[in-house]
Amino acid sequence: PVPARLGLVTGTARGTNINAGGKTLYTVEHLLSAAAGLGVDDLDIEISGEEPPAMDGSALPFAEALLTAGLEEKPGQLRACARLAAPVEFLKGETRYRAAPGPAGLAFRLVYEYPHRLVGRQALELRLTPETYLTQVAPARTFGFDHEIAALKAAGLALGGSLENAVVITEAEVLAKGGLRFADEFARHKLLDLIGDLALGGLAFDGLTIEAQRPGHAGNINFAKILTENCTEPQ
């Protein structure tokens, strides 16, 4: 088995990869995001292959599958929630993360910016619950720029990538099957990824507000390490 833990992260290029015992699992963030977003913190996952299926590029199929299977609380087992005593930050270039004590629950403020006329600046605020995750975060699909995808395929990567499982941004237009699901779908998918990467810390957070500016997988993992190191023991 490969535990889903921060210490086992071995790659953050175009996704988050974990490795244990010589076995690498790629792009685990969407599946972990679905579990964390629904409040699932005890789960065995069997994968036949090196990565979870891309599905439609979002976490919604995974979330729906978990709900269809059914979720239940373990008898006699209380969920432990970690808290933060003082604000913490991670800064690198134009990327910034900050977590601070806040009201009960877990809230996010996220800004995604990219110098492209069809992207620009997207900002969102969301208080995370299973309901808000399912309707406001899980459906947001992964996205990429056409020149990046061409380079990846030339290198033998992302060979399964298509409009069936990604939103593609060209110089002239945004290509998305069925159109964009949200006006700020790119920012929402960045939040989806952040939730999945934070899940590798193995903690459930309460009374916390997280801000992220221009997040990405590498930054997510570095921030998750700082956050978990500074949280109080779960109570």
Coordinates of N, CA and C in Angstrom, one line a residue:
P1 N 0.8 -1.2 0.0 CA 0.0 0.0 0.0 C 0.9 1.3 0.0
V2 N 0.3 2.3 -0.5 CA 1.0 3.6 -0.6 C 0.1 4.6 0.2
P3 N 0.6 4.9 1.5 CA -0.2 5.9 2.3 C -0.2 7.2 1.6
A4 N -1.4 7.9 1.7 CA -1.5 9.2 1.1 C -1.0 10.2 2.1
R5 N 0.3 10.5 2.1 CA 0.9 11.4 3.1 C 1.9 12.3 2.4
L6 N 2.0 13.5 3.1 CA 2.9 14.5 2.5 C 4.4 14.1 2.4
G7 N 4.8 13.3 3.3 CA 6.2 12.8 3.3 C 6.5 11.9 2.1
L8 N 5.5 11.4 1.4 CA 5.7 10.5 0.3 C 5.5 11.2 -1.1
V9 N 5.3 12.5 -1.1 CA 5.2 13.2 -2.3 C 6.5 13.3 -3.0
T10 N 6.6 12.9 -4.3 CA 7.8 12.8 -5.1 C 7.8 13.7 -6.3
G11 N 6.6 14.3 -6.6 CA 6.5 15.1 -7.8 C 5.3 16.0 -7.8
T12 N 5.4 17.2 -8.3 CA 4.3 18.2 -8.3 C 4.2 18.8 -9.7
A13 N 4.8 18.3 -10.7 CA 4.7 18.8 -12.1 C 3.4 18.3 -12.7
R14 N 2.4 19.2 -13.0 CA 1.2 18.9 -13.6 C 0.3 18.0 -12.8
G15 N 0.6 17.8 -11.5 CA -0.2 17.0 -10.7 C 0.7 16.6 -9.5
T16 N 0.1 15.9 -8.5 CA 0.8 15.5 -7.3 C 1.0 14.0 -7.3
N17 N 2.2 13.6 -7.2 CA 2.6 12.1 -7.2 C 3.1 11.7 -5.9
I18 N 2.8 10.5 -5.5 CA 3.3 9.9 -4.2 C 4.0 8.6 -4.5
N19 N 5.0 8.2 -3.7 CA 5.7 7.0 -3.9 C 6.0 6.3 -2.6
A20 N 5.9 5.0 -2.6 CA 6.3 4.2 -1.4 C 6.7 2.8 -1.9
G21 N 7.8 2.3 -1.4 CA 8.2 1.0 -1.8 C 8.5 0.8 -3.2
G22 N 8.9 1.9 -3.9 CA 9.2 1.8 -5.3 C 7.9 1.9 -6.2
K23 N 6.8 2.1 -5.6 CA 5.5 2.2 -6.4 C 5.1 3.7 -6.4
T24 N 5.0 4.3 -7.6 CA 4.5 5.6 -7.7 C 3.1 5.7 -8.2
L25 N 2.3 6.6 -7.6 CA 1.0 6.9 -8.0 C 0.9 8.3 -8.5
Y26 N 0.4 8.6 -9.7 CA 0.4 9.9 -10.2 C -1.0 10.6 -10.1
T27 N -0.9 11.9 -10.1 CA -2.1 12.8 -10.1 C -3.2 12.2 -9.1
V28 N -2.9 12.2 -7.9 CA -3.8 11.7 -6.9 C -4.7 12.8 -6.3
E29 N -4.5 14.0 -6.7 CA -5.2 15.1 -6.0 C -6.7 15.2 -6.2
H30 N -7.2 14.8 -7.4 CA -8.6 14.9 -7.6 C -9.4 13.9 -6.8
L31 N -8.9 12.7 -6.7 CA -9.6 11.7 -5.9 C -9.5 12.0 -4.4
L32 N -8.3 12.5 -4.0 CA -8.2 12.9 -2.6 C -9.0 14.1 -2.2
S33 N -9.2 15.0 -3.2 CA -10.0 16.2 -3.0 C -11.4 15.8 -2.8
A34 N -11.9 14.8 -3.6 CA -13.3 14.4 -3.4 C -13.6 13.8 -2.1
A35 N -12.6 13.0 -1.6 CA -12.8 12.4 -0.3 C -12.8 13.5 0.8
A36 N -11.8 14.4 0.8 CA -11.6 15.4 1.8 C -12.8 16.4 1.7
G37 N -13.2 16.7 0.5 CA -14.3 17.7 0.4 C -15.6 17.2 1.0
L38 N -15.8 15.9 1.0 CA -17.0 15.2 1.5 C -16.8 14.9 3.0
G39 N -15.6 15.1 3.5 CA -15.4 14.8 4.9 C -15.0 13.4 5.2
V40 N -14.6 12.7 4.2 CA -14.1 11.3 4.4 C -12.7 11.3 4.7
D41 N -12.3 10.7 5.9 CA -10.9 10.7 6.3 C -10.4 9.3 6.6
D42 N -11.2 8.3 6.3 CA -10.7 6.9 6.5 C -11.2 6.1 5.3
L43 N -10.2 5.8 4.4 CA -10.6 5.3 3.1 C -9.4 4.4 2.6
D44 N -9.8 3.2 2.1 CA -8.8 2.4 1.4 C -9.2 2.5 -0.1
I45 N -8.2 2.8 -0.9 CA -8.4 3.0 -2.4 C -7.6 1.9 -3.1
E46 N -8.2 1.2 -4.0 CA -7.6 0.2 -4.9 C -7.5 0.8 -6.3
I47 N -6.3 0.8 -6.8 CA -6.1 1.4 -8.2 C -5.4 0.4 -9.0
S48 N -6.0 0.0 -10.2 CA -5.3 -0.9 -11.1 C -4.6 0.0 -12.2
G49 N -3.3 0.3 -11.9 CA -2.6 1.2 -12.8 C -1.8 2.2 -12.0
E50 N -1.3 3.2 -12.7 CA -0.4 4.2 -12.0 C -1.1 5.4 -11.6
E51 N -2.3 5.6 -11.9 CA -3.0 6.8 -11.5 C -4.5 6.6 -11.6
P52 N -5.3 7.4 -10.8 CA -6.8 7.3 -10.9 C -7.2 7.8 -12.3
P53 N -8.3 7.3 -12.8 CA -8.8 7.7 -14.1 C -9.1 9.2 -14.2
A54 N -8.8 9.8 -15.3 CA -9.0 11.3 -15.5 C -10.5 11.6 -15.4
M55 N -11.4 10.7 -15.7 CA -12.8 11.0 -15.7 C -13.1 12.2 -16.6
D56 N -13.9 13.2 -16.1 CA -14.1 14.4 -16.9 C -13.2 15.5 -16.6
G57 N -12.1 15.2 -15.9 CA -11.2 16.3 -15.5 C -11.5 17.0 -14.2
S58 N -12.6 16.6 -13.6 CA -13.0 17.2 -12.3 C -13.0 16.1 -11.2
A59 N -13.5 16.5 -10.0 CA -13.6 15.5 -8.9 C -15.0 15.1 -8.8
L60 N -15.9 15.6 -9.6 CA -17.3 15.2 -9.4 C -17.6 13.7 -9.5
P61 N -17.1 13.0 -10.6 CA -17.4 11.6 -10.7 C -16.9 10.8 -9.4
F62 N -15.8 11.2 -8.8 CA -15.3 10.5 -7.6 C -16.2 10.8 -6.5
A63 N -16.6 12.1 -6.3 CA -17.5 12.5 -5.2 C -18.9 11.7 -5.3
E64 N -19.4 11.7 -6.5 CA -20.7 11.0 -6.7 C -20.6 9.5 -6.5
A65 N -19.4 8.9 -6.8 CA -19.2 7.5 -6.6 C -19.1 7.2 -5.1
L66 N -18.5 8.1 -4.3 CA -18.4 7.9 -2.9 C -19.8 8.0 -2.2
L67 N -20.6 9.0 -2.7 CA -21.9 9.2 -2.2 C -22.8 8.0 -2.5
T68 N -22.7 7.5 -3.8 CA -23.5 6.3 -4.2 C -23.1 5.1 -3.3
A69 N -21.8 4.9 -3.0 CA -21.4 3.8 -2.2 C -22.0 3.9 -0.8
G70 N -22.1 5.2 -0.3 CA -22.6 5.4 1.0 C -21.5 5.7 2.0
L71 N -21.7 6.7 2.8 CA -20.7 7.1 3.8 C -21.3 6.9 5.2
E72 N -20.5 6.5 6.1 CA -21.0 6.2 7.5 C -19.9 6.6 8.5
E73 N -20.3 6.9 9.7 CA -19.4 7.2 10.8 C -19.0 5.9 11.5
K74 N -17.8 5.8 11.9 CA -17.3 4.7 12.6 C -17.8 4.7 14.0
P75 N -18.5 3.7 14.5 CA -19.0 3.8 15.9 C -17.9 4.0 16.9
G76 N -18.1 4.9 17.8 CA -17.2 5.1 18.9 C -15.9 5.9 18.5
Q77 N -15.9 6.4 17.3 CA -14.7 7.1 16.8 C -15.0 8.5 16.5
L78 N -14.5 9.5 17.3 CA -14.7 10.9 17.1 C -13.7 11.4 16.1
R79 N -14.2 12.3 15.3 CA -13.3 12.9 14.3 C -12.4 14.0 15.0
A80 N -11.1 13.8 14.8 CA -10.2 14.8 15.4 C -9.9 16.0 14.5
C81 N -10.0 17.2 15.0 CA -9.8 18.4 14.2 C -8.6 19.2 14.8
A82 N -7.7 19.5 13.8 CA -6.6 20.3 14.2 C -6.9 21.8 14.2
R83 N -6.3 22.6 15.0 CA -6.5 24.0 15.1 C -5.1 24.7 15.0
L84 N -5.2 26.0 14.6 CA -4.0 26.8 14.4 C -4.0 27.9 15.5
A85 N -2.9 28.0 16.2 CA -2.8 29.0 17.3 C -2.5 30.4 16.8
A86 N -1.7 30.5 15.7 CA -1.3 31.8 15.1 C -1.2 31.7 13.6
P87 N -1.3 32.8 12.9 CA -1.2 32.7 11.4 C 0.2 32.2 11.0
V88 N 0.1 31.5 9.8 CA 1.3 31.0 9.2 C 1.3 31.4 7.7
E89 N 2.4 31.5 7.0 CA 2.5 31.9 5.6 C 3.5 31.1 4.9
F90 N 3.3 31.0 3.6 CA 4.3 30.5 2.7 C 4.3 31.5 1.5
L91 N 5.5 32.0 1.2 CA 5.7 32.9 0.1 C 6.8 32.4 -0.9
K92 N 6.5 32.5 -2.2 CA 7.6 32.2 -3.2 C 7.2 32.9 -4.4
G93 N 8.0 33.9 -4.8 CA 7.7 34.7 -5.9 C 6.3 35.4 -5.8
E94 N 5.5 35.2 -6.8 CA 4.1 35.8 -6.7 C 3.1 34.9 -6.1
T95 N 3.6 33.7 -5.6 CA 2.7 32.8 -5.0 C 2.7 33.0 -3.5
R96 N 1.5 33.1 -2.9 CA 1.3 33.4 -1.5 C 0.2 32.6 -0.9
Y97 N 0.5 32.0 0.3 CA -0.5 31.3 1.1 C -0.5 31.8 2.5
R98 N -1.6 31.9 3.1 CA -1.7 32.3 4.5 C -2.9 31.5 5.1
A99 N -2.6 31.0 6.3 CA -3.7 30.4 7.1 C -3.7 31.1 8.5
A100 N -4.9 31.4 9.0 CA -5.1 32.1 10.2 C -6.3 31.5 11.0
P101 N -6.3 31.6 12.3 CA -7.5 31.1 13.0 C -8.7 31.9 12.6
G102 N -9.8 31.3 12.5 CA -11.0 32.0 12.1 C -12.3 31.3 12.8
P103 N -13.4 31.6 12.3 CA -14.7 31.1 12.8 C -14.7 29.5 12.6
A104 N -15.6 28.9 13.3 CA -15.7 27.4 13.2 C -15.8 27.0 11.7
G105 N -15.2 25.9 11.4 CA -15.3 25.4 10.1 C -14.0 25.7 9.3
L106 N -14.0 25.6 8.0 CA -12.9 25.8 7.2 C -13.3 26.7 6.0
A107 N -12.6 27.9 5.8 CA -13.0 28.8 4.8 C -11.8 29.1 3.9
F108 N -12.1 29.3 2.6 CA -11.0 29.6 1.7 C -11.2 30.9 1.0
R109 N -10.1 31.6 0.7 CA -10.1 32.8 -0.2 C -9.0 32.5 -1.2
L110 N -9.4 32.5 -2.5 CA -8.4 32.1 -3.5 C -8.4 33.0 -4.6
V111 N -7.2 33.3 -5.1 CA -7.1 34.2 -6.3 C -6.2 33.5 -7.3
Y112 N -6.7 33.3 -8.6 CA -5.9 32.7 -9.6 C -5.7 33.8 -10.7
E113 N -4.5 34.1 -11.1 CA -4.2 35.1 -12.1 C -3.3 34.5 -13.2
Y114 N -3.5 34.9 -14.4 CA -2.6 34.4 -15.5 C -2.7 35.5 -16.6
P115 N -1.6 35.9 -17.1 CA -1.6 37.0 -18.1 C -2.0 36.5 -19.5
H116 N -3.3 36.2 -19.6 CA -4.0 35.8 -20.8 C -5.3 36.5 -20.8
R117 N -5.7 37.1 -21.9 CA -6.9 37.9 -22.0 C -8.2 37.1 -21.7
L118 N -8.1 35.8 -21.9 CA -9.3 35.0 -21.6 C -9.3 34.4 -20.2
V119 N -8.2 34.7 -19.4 CA -8.1 34.2 -18.0 C -8.2 35.4 -17.1
G120 N -7.1 36.2 -17.1 CA -7.1 37.4 -16.3 C -7.0 37.0 -14.8
R121 N -7.9 37.6 -14.0 CA -7.9 37.4 -12.5 C -9.2 36.8 -12.1
Q122 N -9.2 35.7 -11.4 CA -10.4 35.1 -10.9 C -10.3 34.9 -9.4
A123 N -11.3 35.4 -8.6 CA -11.2 35.3 -7.2 C -12.5 34.7 -6.6
L124 N -12.4 33.9 -5.6 CA -13.5 33.3 -5.0 C -13.3 33.1 -3.5
E125 N -14.4 33.1 -2.8 CA -14.4 32.8 -1.3 C -15.5 31.7 -1.1
L126 N -15.1 30.8 -0.3 CA -16.0 29.6 0.0 C -15.8 29.1 1.3
R127 N -16.9 28.8 2.0 CA -16.8 28.1 3.3 C -17.1 26.6 3.0
L128 N -16.1 25.8 3.3 CA -16.2 24.4 2.8 C -17.1 23.5 3.7
T129 N -18.1 22.9 3.1 CA -19.0 21.9 3.6 C -19.1 20.8 2.6
P130 N -19.6 19.7 2.9 CA -19.8 18.7 1.8 C -20.7 19.2 0.8
E131 N -21.7 20.0 1.1 CA -22.7 20.5 0.2 C -22.0 21.6 -0.8
T132 N -21.3 22.5 -0.2 CA -20.6 23.5 -1.1 C -19.5 22.9 -1.9
Y133 N -18.9 21.9 -1.4 CA -17.8 21.2 -2.2 C -18.5 20.5 -3.4
L134 N -19.6 19.8 -3.1 CA -20.2 19.0 -4.2 C -20.7 19.9 -5.3
T135 N -21.3 21.0 -5.0 CA -21.9 21.9 -6.0 C -21.0 23.0 -6.5
Q136 N -20.1 23.5 -5.7 CA -19.3 24.7 -6.1 C -17.8 24.4 -6.4
V137 N -17.3 23.2 -6.1 CA -15.9 22.9 -6.3 C -15.7 21.7 -7.1
A138 N -16.3 20.6 -6.7 CA -16.1 19.3 -7.4 C -16.3 19.3 -8.9
P139 N -17.3 20.1 -9.5 CA -17.5 20.0 -10.9 C -16.4 20.8 -11.7
A140 N -15.6 21.6 -11.1 CA -14.6 22.4 -11.9 C -13.5 21.5 -12.5
R141 N -13.3 21.6 -13.8 CA -12.4 20.7 -14.5 C -11.0 21.3 -14.6
T142 N -10.1 20.4 -14.8 CA -8.7 20.7 -15.0 C -8.6 21.5 -16.3
F143 N -7.6 22.3 -16.4 CA -7.5 23.1 -17.6 C -6.0 23.3 -18.0
G144 N -5.8 23.6 -19.3 CA -4.4 23.9 -19.7 C -4.4 24.7 -21.0
F145 N -3.3 25.2 -21.3 CA -3.1 26.0 -22.5 C -2.7 25.1 -23.7
D146 N -3.2 25.4 -24.9 CA -2.9 24.5 -26.0 C -1.4 24.3 -26.3
H147 N -0.6 25.3 -26.1 CA 0.8 25.1 -26.3 C 1.5 24.2 -25.3
E148 N 1.0 24.2 -24.0 CA 1.5 23.3 -23.0 C 1.1 21.9 -23.3
I149 N -0.2 21.7 -23.8 CA -0.6 20.3 -24.0 C 0.1 19.7 -25.2
A150 N 0.4 20.5 -26.2 CA 1.2 20.0 -27.4 C 2.6 19.6 -27.0
A151 N 3.2 20.4 -26.1 CA 4.5 20.0 -25.6 C 4.5 18.8 -24.7
L152 N 3.5 18.6 -23.9 CA 3.4 17.4 -23.1 C 3.2 16.2 -23.9
K153 N 2.3 16.3 -25.0 CA 2.1 15.1 -25.8 C 3.4 14.7 -26.6
A154 N 4.1 15.8 -27.0 CA 5.3 15.5 -27.8 C 6.4 14.8 -26.9
A155 N 6.2 15.0 -25.6 CA 7.1 14.3 -24.6 C 6.6 13.0 -24.2
G156 N 5.4 12.6 -24.7 CA 4.8 11.3 -24.4 C 4.0 11.3 -23.1
L157 N 3.6 12.6 -22.7 CA 2.8 12.7 -21.5 C 1.4 13.2 -21.9
A158 N 0.4 13.1 -21.0 CA -0.9 13.6 -21.2 C -1.5 13.1 -22.5
L159 N -1.2 11.8 -22.9 CA -1.7 11.3 -24.1 C -3.2 11.0 -24.1
G160 N -3.8 10.9 -22.9 CA -5.2 10.8 -22.8 C -6.0 12.1 -22.7
G161 N -5.2 13.2 -22.7 CA -5.9 14.5 -22.6 C -6.7 14.9 -23.8
S162 N -7.9 15.4 -23.6 CA -8.7 15.8 -24.6 C -9.8 16.7 -24.0
L163 N -10.7 17.2 -24.9 CA -11.8 18.0 -24.4 C -12.8 17.1 -23.6
E164 N -12.6 15.8 -23.6 CA -13.5 15.0 -22.7 C -13.1 15.1 -21.3
N165 N -11.9 15.5 -21.0 CA -11.4 15.6 -19.6 C -10.6 16.8 -19.2
A166 N -10.7 17.9 -20.0 CA -10.0 19.1 -19.7 C -10.6 20.3 -20.5
V167 N -10.4 21.4 -19.9 CA -10.7 22.7 -20.6 C -9.4 23.2 -21.3
V168 N -9.5 23.5 -22.5 CA -8.3 23.9 -23.3 C -8.4 25.4 -23.6
I169 N -7.3 26.2 -23.3 CA -7.3 27.6 -23.6 C -6.4 27.9 -24.8
T170 N -6.9 28.4 -25.8 CA -6.1 28.8 -27.0 C -5.9 30.3 -27.0
E171 N -5.2 30.8 -27.9 CA -5.0 32.3 -28.0 C -6.3 33.0 -28.2
A172 N -7.2 32.3 -29.0 CA -8.4 33.0 -29.4 C -9.7 32.6 -28.6
E173 N -9.7 31.4 -28.0 CA -10.9 30.9 -27.3 C -10.7 29.9 -26.2
V174 N -11.7 29.7 -25.5 CA -11.7 28.6 -24.4 C -12.5 27.5 -24.9
L175 N -11.9 26.3 -25.1 CA -12.6 25.1 -25.6 C -13.0 24.2 -24.4
A176 N -14.3 24.0 -24.2 CA -14.8 23.2 -23.1 C -16.0 22.5 -23.5
K177 N -16.0 21.2 -23.3 CA -17.2 20.4 -23.7 C -18.4 20.9 -22.9
G178 N -19.4 21.3 -23.6 CA -20.6 21.8 -22.9 C -20.5 23.3 -22.4
G179 N -19.4 23.9 -22.7 CA -19.1 25.2 -22.2 C -18.5 25.2 -20.8
L180 N -18.1 26.4 -20.3 CA -17.6 26.4 -19.0 C -18.7 26.2 -18.0
R181 N -18.4 25.5 -16.9 CA -19.4 25.2 -15.8 C -19.6 26.4 -14.9
F182 N -18.5 27.2 -14.8 CA -18.6 28.4 -13.9 C -17.8 29.5 -14.7
A183 N -18.2 30.7 -14.4 CA -17.4 31.8 -15.0 C -16.0 31.8 -14.5
D184 N -15.8 31.4 -13.3 CA -14.5 31.3 -12.6 C -14.0 29.8 -12.4
E185 N -14.3 29.0 -13.4 CA -14.0 27.6 -13.3 C -12.5 27.3 -13.0
F186 N -11.6 28.2 -13.6 CA -10.2 27.9 -13.4 C -9.8 28.1 -11.9
A187 N -10.3 29.2 -11.3 CA -10.1 29.4 -9.8 C -10.7 28.3 -9.0
R188 N -11.8 27.8 -9.4 CA -12.5 26.7 -8.6 C -11.7 25.4 -8.7
H189 N -11.1 25.2 -9.9 CA -10.3 24.0 -10.0 C -9.0 24.1 -9.2
K190 N -8.5 25.3 -9.1 CA -7.3 25.5 -8.3 C -7.6 25.2 -6.8
L191 N -8.8 25.6 -6.4 CA -9.3 25.2 -5.0 C -9.5 23.7 -4.9
L192 N -10.0 23.1 -5.9 CA -10.2 21.6 -5.8 C -8.8 21.0 -5.6
D193 N -7.8 21.4 -6.4 CA -6.5 20.9 -6.2 C -5.9 21.1 -4.9
L194 N -6.1 22.3 -4.4 CA -5.6 22.7 -3.0 C -6.2 21.8 -1.9
I195 N -7.5 21.6 -2.0 CA -8.1 20.7 -1.0 C -7.5 19.3 -1.1
G196 N -7.3 18.8 -2.3 CA -6.7 17.5 -2.4 C -5.3 17.4 -1.9
D197 N -4.5 18.4 -2.2 CA -3.1 18.4 -1.7 C -3.0 18.6 -0.2
L198 N -3.9 19.4 0.4 CA -3.9 19.5 1.8 C -4.3 18.2 2.5
A199 N -5.1 17.4 1.8 CA -5.6 16.1 2.4 C -4.4 15.2 2.7
L200 N -3.3 15.4 2.0 CA -2.1 14.6 2.3 C -1.5 14.9 3.7
G201 N -1.9 16.0 4.3 CA -1.4 16.2 5.7 C -2.1 15.3 6.7
G202 N -3.2 14.7 6.3 CA -3.8 13.7 7.2 C -4.6 14.4 8.4
L203 N -4.9 15.7 8.3 CA -5.6 16.4 9.3 C -6.9 16.9 8.9
A204 N -7.9 17.0 9.7 CA -9.1 17.7 9.5 C -9.0 19.0 10.2
F205 N -9.3 20.1 9.5 CA -9.1 21.4 10.1 C -10.4 22.1 10.6
D206 N -10.3 22.8 11.6 CA -11.5 23.5 12.1 C -11.0 24.9 12.6
G207 N -11.9 25.9 12.5 CA -11.6 27.2 12.9 C -10.4 27.8 12.2
L208 N -10.5 27.7 10.8 CA -9.3 28.1 10.0 C -9.8 28.8 8.7
T209 N -9.1 29.8 8.4 CA -9.3 30.5 7.1 C -8.0 30.5 6.3
I210 N -8.1 30.0 5.1 CA -6.9 29.8 4.3 C -7.0 30.7 3.0
E211 N -6.0 31.5 2.8 CA -5.9 32.3 1.6 C -4.8 31.8 0.7
A212 N -5.1 31.8 -0.6 CA -4.1 31.3 -1.6 C -4.1 32.3 -2.8
Q213 N -2.9 32.8 -3.1 CA -2.8 33.6 -4.3 C -1.9 32.9 -5.3
R214 N -2.4 32.7 -6.5 CA -1.6 32.0 -7.5 C -1.1 30.6 -7.1
P215 N -2.0 29.8 -6.5 CA -1.6 28.5 -6.0 C -1.2 27.5 -7.2
G216 N -0.4 26.5 -6.8 CA 0.0 25.4 -7.7 C 0.4 24.3 -6.8
H217 N 0.6 23.1 -7.5 CA 0.8 21.9 -6.7 C 2.1 22.0 -5.8
A218 N 3.2 22.6 -6.3 CA 4.4 22.7 -5.5 C 4.2 23.6 -4.3
G219 N 3.5 24.7 -4.5 CA 3.2 25.6 -3.4 C 2.2 25.0 -2.4
N220 N 1.2 24.3 -3.0 CA 0.3 23.6 -2.1 C 1.0 22.6 -1.1
I221 N 1.9 21.9 -1.6 CA 2.6 20.9 -0.8 C 3.5 21.6 0.2
N222 N 4.2 22.6 -0.2 CA 5.0 23.3 0.8 C 4.2 24.0 1.9
F223 N 3.1 24.6 1.5 CA 2.2 25.2 2.4 C 1.6 24.1 3.4
A224 N 1.2 23.0 2.8 CA 0.6 21.9 3.6 C 1.6 21.5 4.7
K225 N 2.8 21.4 4.4 CA 3.8 21.0 5.4 C 3.9 22.0 6.5
I226 N 4.0 23.3 6.1 CA 4.1 24.3 7.1 C 2.8 24.3 8.0
L227 N 1.7 24.1 7.4 CA 0.4 24.2 8.1 C 0.3 23.0 9.1
T228 N 0.6 21.8 8.7 CA 0.5 20.7 9.6 C 1.6 20.7 10.7
E229 N 2.7 21.3 10.4 CA 3.8 21.4 11.4 C 3.4 22.4 12.5
N230 N 2.5 23.4 12.2 CA 2.2 24.4 13.1 C 0.8 24.2 13.8
C231 N 0.0 23.3 13.4 CA -1.3 23.0 14.0 C -1.1 22.3 15.3
T232 N -2.0 22.6 16.2 CA -2.0 22.0 17.5 C -2.5 20.5 17.3
E233 N -2.2 19.7 18.2 CA -2.6 18.3 18.2 C -4.1 18.2 18.1
P234 N -4.7 17.3 17.2 CA -6.1 17.2 17.1 C -6.7 16.9 18.5
Q235 N -7.9 17.6 18.7 CA -8.6 17.4 20.0 C -9.9 16.6 19.7

